[in-house]
Tab-separated table of C-alpha atoms in Angstrom:
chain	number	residue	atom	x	y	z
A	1	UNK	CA	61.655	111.383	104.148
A	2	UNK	CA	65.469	112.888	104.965
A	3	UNK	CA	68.294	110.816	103.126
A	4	UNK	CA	68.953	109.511	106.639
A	5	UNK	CA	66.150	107.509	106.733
A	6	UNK	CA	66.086	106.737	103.151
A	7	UNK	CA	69.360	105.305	103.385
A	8	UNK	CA	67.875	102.882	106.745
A	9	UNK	CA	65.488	101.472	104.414
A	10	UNK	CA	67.433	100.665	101.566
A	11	UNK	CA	68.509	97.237	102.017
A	12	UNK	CA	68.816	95.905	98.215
A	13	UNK	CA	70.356	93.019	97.214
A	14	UNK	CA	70.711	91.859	93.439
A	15	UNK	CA	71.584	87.778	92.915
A	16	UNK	CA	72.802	86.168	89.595
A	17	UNK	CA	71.126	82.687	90.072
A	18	UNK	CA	73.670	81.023	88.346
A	19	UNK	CA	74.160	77.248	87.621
A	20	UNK	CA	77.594	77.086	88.448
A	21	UNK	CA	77.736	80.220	90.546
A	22	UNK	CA	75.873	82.808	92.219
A	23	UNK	CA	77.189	86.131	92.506
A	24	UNK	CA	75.266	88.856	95.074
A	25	UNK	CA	75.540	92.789	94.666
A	26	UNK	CA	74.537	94.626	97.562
A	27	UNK	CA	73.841	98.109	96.723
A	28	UNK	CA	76.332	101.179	97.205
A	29	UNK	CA	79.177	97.883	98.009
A	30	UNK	CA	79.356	96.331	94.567
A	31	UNK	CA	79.212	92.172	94.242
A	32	UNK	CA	80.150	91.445	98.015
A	33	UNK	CA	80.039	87.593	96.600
A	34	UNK	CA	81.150	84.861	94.209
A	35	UNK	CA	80.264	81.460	95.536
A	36	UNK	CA	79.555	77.897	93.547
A	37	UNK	CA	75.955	76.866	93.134
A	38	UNK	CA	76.331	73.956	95.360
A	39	UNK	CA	74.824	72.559	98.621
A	40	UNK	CA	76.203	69.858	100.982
A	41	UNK	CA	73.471	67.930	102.836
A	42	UNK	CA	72.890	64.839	105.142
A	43	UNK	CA	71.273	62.227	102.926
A	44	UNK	CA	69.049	60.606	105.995
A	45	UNK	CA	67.397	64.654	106.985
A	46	UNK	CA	68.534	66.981	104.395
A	47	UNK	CA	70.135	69.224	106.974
A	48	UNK	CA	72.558	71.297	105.023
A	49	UNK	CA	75.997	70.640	106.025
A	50	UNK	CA	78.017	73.670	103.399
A	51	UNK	CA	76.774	75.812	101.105
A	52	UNK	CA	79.200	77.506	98.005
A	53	UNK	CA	83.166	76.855	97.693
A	54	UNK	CA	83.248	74.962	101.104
A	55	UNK	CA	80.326	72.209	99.329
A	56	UNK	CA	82.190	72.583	95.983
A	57	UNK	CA	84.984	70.662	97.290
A	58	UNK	CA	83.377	67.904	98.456
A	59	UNK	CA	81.999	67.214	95.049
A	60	UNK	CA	82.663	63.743	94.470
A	61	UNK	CA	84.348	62.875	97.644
A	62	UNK	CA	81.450	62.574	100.024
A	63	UNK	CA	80.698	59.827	102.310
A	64	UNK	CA	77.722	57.451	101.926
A	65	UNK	CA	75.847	59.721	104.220
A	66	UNK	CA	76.308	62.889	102.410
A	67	UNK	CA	75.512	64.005	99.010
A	68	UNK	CA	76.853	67.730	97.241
A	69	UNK	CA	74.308	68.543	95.180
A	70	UNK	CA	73.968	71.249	92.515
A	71	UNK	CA	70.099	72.427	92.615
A	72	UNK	CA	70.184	74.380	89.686
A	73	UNK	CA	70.117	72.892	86.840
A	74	UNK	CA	70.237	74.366	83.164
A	75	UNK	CA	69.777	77.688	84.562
A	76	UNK	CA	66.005	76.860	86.478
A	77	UNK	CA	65.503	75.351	89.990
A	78	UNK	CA	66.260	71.619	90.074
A	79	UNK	CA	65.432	71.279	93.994
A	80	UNK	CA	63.533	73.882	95.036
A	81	UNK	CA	64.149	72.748	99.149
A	82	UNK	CA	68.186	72.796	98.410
A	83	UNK	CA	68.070	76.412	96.547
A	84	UNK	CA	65.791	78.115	98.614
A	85	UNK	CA	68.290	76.643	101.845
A	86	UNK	CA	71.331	77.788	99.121
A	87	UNK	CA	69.399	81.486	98.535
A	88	UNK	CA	69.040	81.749	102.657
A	89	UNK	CA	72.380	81.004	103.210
A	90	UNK	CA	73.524	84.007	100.452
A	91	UNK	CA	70.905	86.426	101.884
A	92	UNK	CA	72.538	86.287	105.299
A	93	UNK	CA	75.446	86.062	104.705
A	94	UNK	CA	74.806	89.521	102.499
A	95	UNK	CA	72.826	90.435	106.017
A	96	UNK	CA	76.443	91.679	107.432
A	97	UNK	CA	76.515	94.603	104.746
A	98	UNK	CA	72.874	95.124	104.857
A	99	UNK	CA	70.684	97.071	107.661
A	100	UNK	CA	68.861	95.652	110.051
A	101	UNK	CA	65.499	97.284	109.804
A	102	UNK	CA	63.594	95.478	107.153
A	103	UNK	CA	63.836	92.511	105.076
A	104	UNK	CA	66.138	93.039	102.004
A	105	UNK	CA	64.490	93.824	98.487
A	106	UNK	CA	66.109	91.407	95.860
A	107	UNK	CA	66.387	91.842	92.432
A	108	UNK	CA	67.056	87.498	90.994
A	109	UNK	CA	68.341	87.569	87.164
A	110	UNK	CA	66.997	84.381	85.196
A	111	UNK	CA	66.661	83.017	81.802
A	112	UNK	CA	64.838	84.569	79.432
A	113	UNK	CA	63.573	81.389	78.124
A	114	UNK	CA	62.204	79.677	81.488
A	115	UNK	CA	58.006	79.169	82.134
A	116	UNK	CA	55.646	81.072	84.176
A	117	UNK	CA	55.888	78.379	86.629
A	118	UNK	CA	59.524	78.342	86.910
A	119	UNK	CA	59.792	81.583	87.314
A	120	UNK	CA	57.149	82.242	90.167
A	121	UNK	CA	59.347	79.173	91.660
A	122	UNK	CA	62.095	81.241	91.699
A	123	UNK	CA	60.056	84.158	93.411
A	124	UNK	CA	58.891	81.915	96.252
A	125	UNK	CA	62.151	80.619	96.852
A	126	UNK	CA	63.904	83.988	97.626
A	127	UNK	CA	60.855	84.910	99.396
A	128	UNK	CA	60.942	82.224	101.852
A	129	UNK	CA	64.521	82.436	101.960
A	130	UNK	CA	63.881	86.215	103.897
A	131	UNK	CA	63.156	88.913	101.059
A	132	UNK	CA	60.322	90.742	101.210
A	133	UNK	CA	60.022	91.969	97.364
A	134	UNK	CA	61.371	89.667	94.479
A	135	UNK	CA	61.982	91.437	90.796
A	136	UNK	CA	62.717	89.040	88.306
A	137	UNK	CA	65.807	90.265	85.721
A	138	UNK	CA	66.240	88.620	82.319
A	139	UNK	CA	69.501	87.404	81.870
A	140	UNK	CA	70.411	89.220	78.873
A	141	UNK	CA	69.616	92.146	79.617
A	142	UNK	CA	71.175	92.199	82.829
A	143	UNK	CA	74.515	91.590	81.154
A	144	UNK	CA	73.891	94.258	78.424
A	145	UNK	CA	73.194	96.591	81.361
A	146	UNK	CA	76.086	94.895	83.266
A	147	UNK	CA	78.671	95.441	80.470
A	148	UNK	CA	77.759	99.348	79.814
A	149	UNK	CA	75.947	98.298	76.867
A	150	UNK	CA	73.345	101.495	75.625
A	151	UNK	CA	70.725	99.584	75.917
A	152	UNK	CA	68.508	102.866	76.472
A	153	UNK	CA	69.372	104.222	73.251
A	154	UNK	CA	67.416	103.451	69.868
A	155	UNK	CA	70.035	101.382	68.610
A	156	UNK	CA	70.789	97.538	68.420
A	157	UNK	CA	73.009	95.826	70.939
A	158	UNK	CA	73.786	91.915	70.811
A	159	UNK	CA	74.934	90.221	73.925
A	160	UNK	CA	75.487	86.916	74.012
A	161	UNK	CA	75.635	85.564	77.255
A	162	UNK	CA	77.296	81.740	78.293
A	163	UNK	CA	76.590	80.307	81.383
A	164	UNK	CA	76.807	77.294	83.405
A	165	UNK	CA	73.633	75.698	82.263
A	166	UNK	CA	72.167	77.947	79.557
A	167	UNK	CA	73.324	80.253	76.327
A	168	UNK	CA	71.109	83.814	76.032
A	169	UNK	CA	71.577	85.197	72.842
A	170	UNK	CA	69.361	88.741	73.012
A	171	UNK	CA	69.153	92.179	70.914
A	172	UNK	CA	68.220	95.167	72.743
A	173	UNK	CA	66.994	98.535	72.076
A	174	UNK	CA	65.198	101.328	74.091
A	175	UNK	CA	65.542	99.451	77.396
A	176	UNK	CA	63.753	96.025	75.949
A	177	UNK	CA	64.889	92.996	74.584
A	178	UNK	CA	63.759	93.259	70.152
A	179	UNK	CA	64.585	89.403	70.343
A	180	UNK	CA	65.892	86.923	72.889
A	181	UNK	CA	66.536	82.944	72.115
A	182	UNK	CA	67.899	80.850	74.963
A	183	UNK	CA	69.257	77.104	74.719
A	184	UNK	CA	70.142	74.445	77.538
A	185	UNK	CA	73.830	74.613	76.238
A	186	UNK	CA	76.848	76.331	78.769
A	187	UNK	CA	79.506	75.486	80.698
A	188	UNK	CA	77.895	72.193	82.187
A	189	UNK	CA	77.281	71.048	78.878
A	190	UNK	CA	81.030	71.605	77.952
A	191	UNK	CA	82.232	69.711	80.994
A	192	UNK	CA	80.067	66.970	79.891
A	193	UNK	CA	81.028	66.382	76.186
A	194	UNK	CA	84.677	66.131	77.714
A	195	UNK	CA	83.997	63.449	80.094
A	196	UNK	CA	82.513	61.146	77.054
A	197	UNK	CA	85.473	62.227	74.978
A	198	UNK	CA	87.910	61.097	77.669
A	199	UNK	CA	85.796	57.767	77.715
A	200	UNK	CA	85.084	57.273	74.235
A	201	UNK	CA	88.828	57.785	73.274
A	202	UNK	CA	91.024	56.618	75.661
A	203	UNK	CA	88.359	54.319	78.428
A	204	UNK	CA	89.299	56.962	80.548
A	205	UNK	CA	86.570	57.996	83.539
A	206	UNK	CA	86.849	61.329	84.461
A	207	UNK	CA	84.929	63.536	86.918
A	208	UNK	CA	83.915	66.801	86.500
A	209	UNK	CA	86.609	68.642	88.094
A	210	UNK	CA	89.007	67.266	85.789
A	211	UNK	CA	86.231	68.604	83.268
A	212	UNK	CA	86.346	71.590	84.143
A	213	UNK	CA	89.831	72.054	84.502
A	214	UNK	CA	90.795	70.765	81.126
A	215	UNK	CA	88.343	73.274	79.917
A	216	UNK	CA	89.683	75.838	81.277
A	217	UNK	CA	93.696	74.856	81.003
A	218	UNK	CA	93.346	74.056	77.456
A	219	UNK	CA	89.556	74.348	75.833
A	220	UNK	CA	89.088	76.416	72.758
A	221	UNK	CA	86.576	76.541	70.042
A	222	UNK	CA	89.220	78.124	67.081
A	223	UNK	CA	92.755	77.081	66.648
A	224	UNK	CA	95.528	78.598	68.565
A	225	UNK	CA	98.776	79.789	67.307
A	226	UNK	CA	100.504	77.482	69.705
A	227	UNK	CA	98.111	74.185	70.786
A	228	UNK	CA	98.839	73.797	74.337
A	229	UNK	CA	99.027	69.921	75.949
A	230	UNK	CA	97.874	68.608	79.571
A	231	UNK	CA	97.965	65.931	81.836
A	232	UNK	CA	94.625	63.965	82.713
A	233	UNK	CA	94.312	61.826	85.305
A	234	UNK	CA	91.555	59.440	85.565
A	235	UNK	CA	90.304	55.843	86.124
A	236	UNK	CA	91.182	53.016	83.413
A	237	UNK	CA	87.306	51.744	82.668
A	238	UNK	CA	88.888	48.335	81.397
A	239	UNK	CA	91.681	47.348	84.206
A	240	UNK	CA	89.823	49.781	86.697
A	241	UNK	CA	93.290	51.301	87.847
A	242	UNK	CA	94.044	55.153	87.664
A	243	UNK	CA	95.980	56.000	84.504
A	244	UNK	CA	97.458	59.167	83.644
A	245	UNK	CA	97.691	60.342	79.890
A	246	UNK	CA	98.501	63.310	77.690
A	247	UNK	CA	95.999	65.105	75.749
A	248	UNK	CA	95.735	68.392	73.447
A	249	UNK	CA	93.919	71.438	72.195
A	250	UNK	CA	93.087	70.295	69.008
A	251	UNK	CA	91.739	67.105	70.461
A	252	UNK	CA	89.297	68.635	72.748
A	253	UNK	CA	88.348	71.333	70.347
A	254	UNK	CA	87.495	68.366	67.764
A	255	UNK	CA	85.447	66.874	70.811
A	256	UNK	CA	83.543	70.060	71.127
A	257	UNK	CA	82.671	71.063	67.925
A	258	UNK	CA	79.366	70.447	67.837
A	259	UNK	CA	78.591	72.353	70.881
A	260	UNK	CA	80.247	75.383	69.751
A	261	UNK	CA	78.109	74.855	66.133
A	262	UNK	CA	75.094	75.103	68.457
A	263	UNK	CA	75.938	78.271	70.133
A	264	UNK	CA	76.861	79.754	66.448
A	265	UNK	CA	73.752	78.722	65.293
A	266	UNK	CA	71.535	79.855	67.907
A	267	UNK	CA	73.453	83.552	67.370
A	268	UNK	CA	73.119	83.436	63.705
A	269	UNK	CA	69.173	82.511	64.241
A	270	UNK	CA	68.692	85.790	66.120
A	271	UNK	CA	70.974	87.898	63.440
A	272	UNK	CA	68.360	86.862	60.845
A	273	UNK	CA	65.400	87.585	63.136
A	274	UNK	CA	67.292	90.799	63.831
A	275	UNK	CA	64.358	93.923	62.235
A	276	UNK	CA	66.447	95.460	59.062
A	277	UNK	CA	66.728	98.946	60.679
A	278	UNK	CA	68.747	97.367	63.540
A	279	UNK	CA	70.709	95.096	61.595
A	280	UNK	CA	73.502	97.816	60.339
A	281	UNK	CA	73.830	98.751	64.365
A	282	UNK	CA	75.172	95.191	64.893
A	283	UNK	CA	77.264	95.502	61.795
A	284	UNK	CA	78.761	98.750	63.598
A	285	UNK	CA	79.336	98.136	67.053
A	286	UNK	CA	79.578	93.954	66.927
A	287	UNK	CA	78.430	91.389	69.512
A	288	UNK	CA	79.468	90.963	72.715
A	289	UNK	CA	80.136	87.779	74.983
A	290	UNK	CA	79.202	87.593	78.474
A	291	UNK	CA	79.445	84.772	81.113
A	292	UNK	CA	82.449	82.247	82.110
A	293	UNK	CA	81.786	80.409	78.703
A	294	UNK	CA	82.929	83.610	77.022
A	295	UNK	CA	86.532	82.851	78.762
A	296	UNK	CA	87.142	79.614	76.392
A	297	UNK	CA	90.012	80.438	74.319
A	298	UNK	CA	89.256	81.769	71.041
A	299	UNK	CA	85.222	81.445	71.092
A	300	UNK	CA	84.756	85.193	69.543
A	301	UNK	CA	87.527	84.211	66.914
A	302	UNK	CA	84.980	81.482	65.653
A	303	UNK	CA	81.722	83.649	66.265
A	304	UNK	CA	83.374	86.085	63.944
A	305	UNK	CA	84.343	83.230	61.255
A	306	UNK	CA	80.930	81.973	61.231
A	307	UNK	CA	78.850	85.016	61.410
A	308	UNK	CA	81.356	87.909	59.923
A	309	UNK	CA	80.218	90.251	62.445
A	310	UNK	CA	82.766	91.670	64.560
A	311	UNK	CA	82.570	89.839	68.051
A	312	UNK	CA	84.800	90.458	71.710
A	313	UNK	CA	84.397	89.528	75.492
A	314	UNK	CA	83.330	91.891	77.612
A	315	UNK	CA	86.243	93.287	80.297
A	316	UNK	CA	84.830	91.560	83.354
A	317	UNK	CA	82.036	88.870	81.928
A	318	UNK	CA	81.669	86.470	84.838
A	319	UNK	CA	80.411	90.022	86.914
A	320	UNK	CA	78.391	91.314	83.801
A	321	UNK	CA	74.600	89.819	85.253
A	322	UNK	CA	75.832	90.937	88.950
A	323	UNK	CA	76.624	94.122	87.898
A	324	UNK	CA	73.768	94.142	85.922
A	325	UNK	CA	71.278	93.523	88.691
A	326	UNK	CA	73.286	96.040	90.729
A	327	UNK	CA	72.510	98.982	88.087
A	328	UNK	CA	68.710	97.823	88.270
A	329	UNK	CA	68.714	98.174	92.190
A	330	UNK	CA	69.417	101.938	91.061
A	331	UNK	CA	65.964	102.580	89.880
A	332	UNK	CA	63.801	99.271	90.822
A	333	UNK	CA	60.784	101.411	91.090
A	334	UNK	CA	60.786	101.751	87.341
A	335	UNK	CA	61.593	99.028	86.594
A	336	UNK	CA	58.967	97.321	88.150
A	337	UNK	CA	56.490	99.741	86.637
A	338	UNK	CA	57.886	99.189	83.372
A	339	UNK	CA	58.209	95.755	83.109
C-alpha cells in the first residue's frame, strides 16, 4: 500500500482517561486537547447539556434540574453512561483533525492497579463511543514513555506518577513494568483533606474550587523559604453567613501531612521491592514525578528527605501520559503483539 493510502487510514487517537482531566493526542498533531473530566446533564433524561471546561464551571452552581457530574472516579469509570457520552464527545471533537474514512484506533491509558472488569469497561466505553480498536496503556508506563524515560534499555527507571484520583508508583526496564503499586490517593484526595481542614479549624464550608485553588496558590508538602498566605472565602457552618479568613502554607501543609506520608510510603514500598541489580540504576539517575500532583510546591524536596534518592518533576508532567500514548500510536502493532 503507497504512503498515500497509508496515511488515509491512519486515524489514531491516544486519550489519558484522567479523573480530573482528559487529554487526547492525535497522531502526527501532538495533544490537540486538555479538557476537565466533567459532564453536565439534565437530571429528569440524562441528556448531556456540556461536556469539559464549559461543565467544569457549573460545578456547584447548577439548578435543581441539572447536575455536573465527574464520572471518573479514583482513576476507573464511576458512570459508565456519563463517560462513554464524555469519551464521544472527545472522539469527535478529535474527528476535525482526523480522516474521514474509518473509525479512529484509540490507544486509553489506565491504572495499573484497576480489575479485569474495569478495564474491559473501559474498552466498551470507547468502543461505543465510535472507535473501532481499543489498546489499553498502563499509566506508568505511559508517562515513563511520555517523559523520554529509556524505558527500552536494561536499566531501572522510577516514575512516579500523581493524578487526580490515583498515585502510580512503577519501575521499568526493557519496555515492561519490574514493579508497579497504585493507591486511590491524588489530587481529589488533596482537595478533600482541605475542605475538612477548613471545617475542622475554622467551621468554615468550602467547595472544591476553593480546594483546588488553595492547593494550587499555596499547597506544599516541604517547607518553603518564604510561606506564602491566602484569602479563603467560604460559608460560616455556625451563623451560616459567608466569612472570609486568612490562612497559610504551613497550615495546609500540617493538614496534609498524612497524605503526602502515604505517597512516600507507597514509593519507598516499591524501592524495597526494587530486584538488587536495578537498585544502583535508581541510585544513579533518581525518580521522576509525573502528573498535576507533581506541581505541589516542594513534593520532590520531601520524596528526597524521606527516601534519599535523588527525585525532580518532569519538564511538562500534566502532558507526560498524553504524550505517552502518542509515542505508542507510533508502533501500536507491537505493542499489541507484545503486550
Amino acid at each position: 500500500m503507497s504512503n498515500f493510502f497509508k496515511g488515509l487510514f491512519s486515524n489514531d487517537i491516544g486519550i489519558d482517561l484522567g479523573t480530573a482531566n482528559t487529554l487526547v493526542f492525535v497522531k502526527d498533531k501532538g495533544v490537540i486537547m486538555s479538557e476537565p473530566s466533567v459532564v453536565a446533564v439534565y437530571n429528569n433524561s440524562k441528556k448531556v447539556l456540556a461536556v469539559g471546561e464549559k461543565a467544569k464551571r457549573m460545578l456547584g452552581r447548577t439548578p435543581g434540574n441539572i447536575s455536573a457530574l465527574r464520572p471518573m472516579k479514583e482513576g476507573v469509570i464511576a458512570d459508565f453512561e456519563i463517560t462513554e457520552a464524555m469519551l464521544r464527545y472527545f472522539i469527535n471533537k478529535a474527528s476535525s483533525h482526523l480522516r474521514k474514512f474509518t473509525p479512529p484506533r484509540v490507544v486509553v491509558a489506565v491504572p495499573s492497579g484497576i480489575t479485569e472488569v474495569e478495564r474491559r469497561a473501559v474498552k466498551e466505553s470507547a468502543i461505543r463511543a465510535g472507535a473501532r480498536l481499543v489498546f489499553l496503556l498502563d499509566e506508568p508506563l505511559a508517562a515513563a514513555i511520555g517523559v523520554g524515560l529509556p524505558v527500552w534499555e536494561p536499566t531501572a527507571s522510577m516514575i512516579v506518577d500523581i493524578g487526580g484520583g490515583t498515585t502510580e508508583v512503577a519501575i521499568i526496564s526493557l519496555a515492561d513494568v519490574v514493579y508497579a503499586k497504585s493507591i486511590r490517593v491524588g489530587g481529589d484526595k488533596i482537595d478533600d483533606e482541605i475542605i475538612q481542614y477548613m471545617k475542622r479549624a475554622y467551621n468554615l464550608l468550602i467547595g472544591e474550587r476553593m480546594a483546588e485553588e488553595i492547593k494550587m496558590r499555596i499547597g506544599s508538602a516541604f517547607p518553603l523559604r518564604e510561606e506564602l498566605v491566602m484569602e479563603v472565602r467560604g460559608r460560616d457552618c455556625v451563623a451560616g453567613l459567608p466569612k472570609t479568613l486568612i490562612i497559610t502554607s504551613q497550615e495546609i501543609r500540617e493538614a496534609l501531612d498524612e497524605t503526602f506520608n502515604k505517597i512516600t510510603d507507597v514509593i519507598k514500598e516499591a524501592l524495597e521491592n526494587c530486584p538488587p541489580e536495578l537498585s544502583g540504576d535508581l541510585v544513579a539517575k533518581g525518580i521522576v514525578l509525573a502528573g498535576g500532583g507533581s506541581l505541589i510546591r516542594n513534593l520532590d524536596l520531601r520524596i528526597t528527605d524521606r527516601t534519599l534518592i535523588p527525585c525532580f518533576a518532569a519538564e511538562a508532567p500534566l502532558l507526560a501520559v498524553a504524550n505517552g500514548t502518542g509515542a505508542v500510536l507510533n508502533d501500536l502493532g507491537w505493542w499489541m503483539e507484545n503486550s
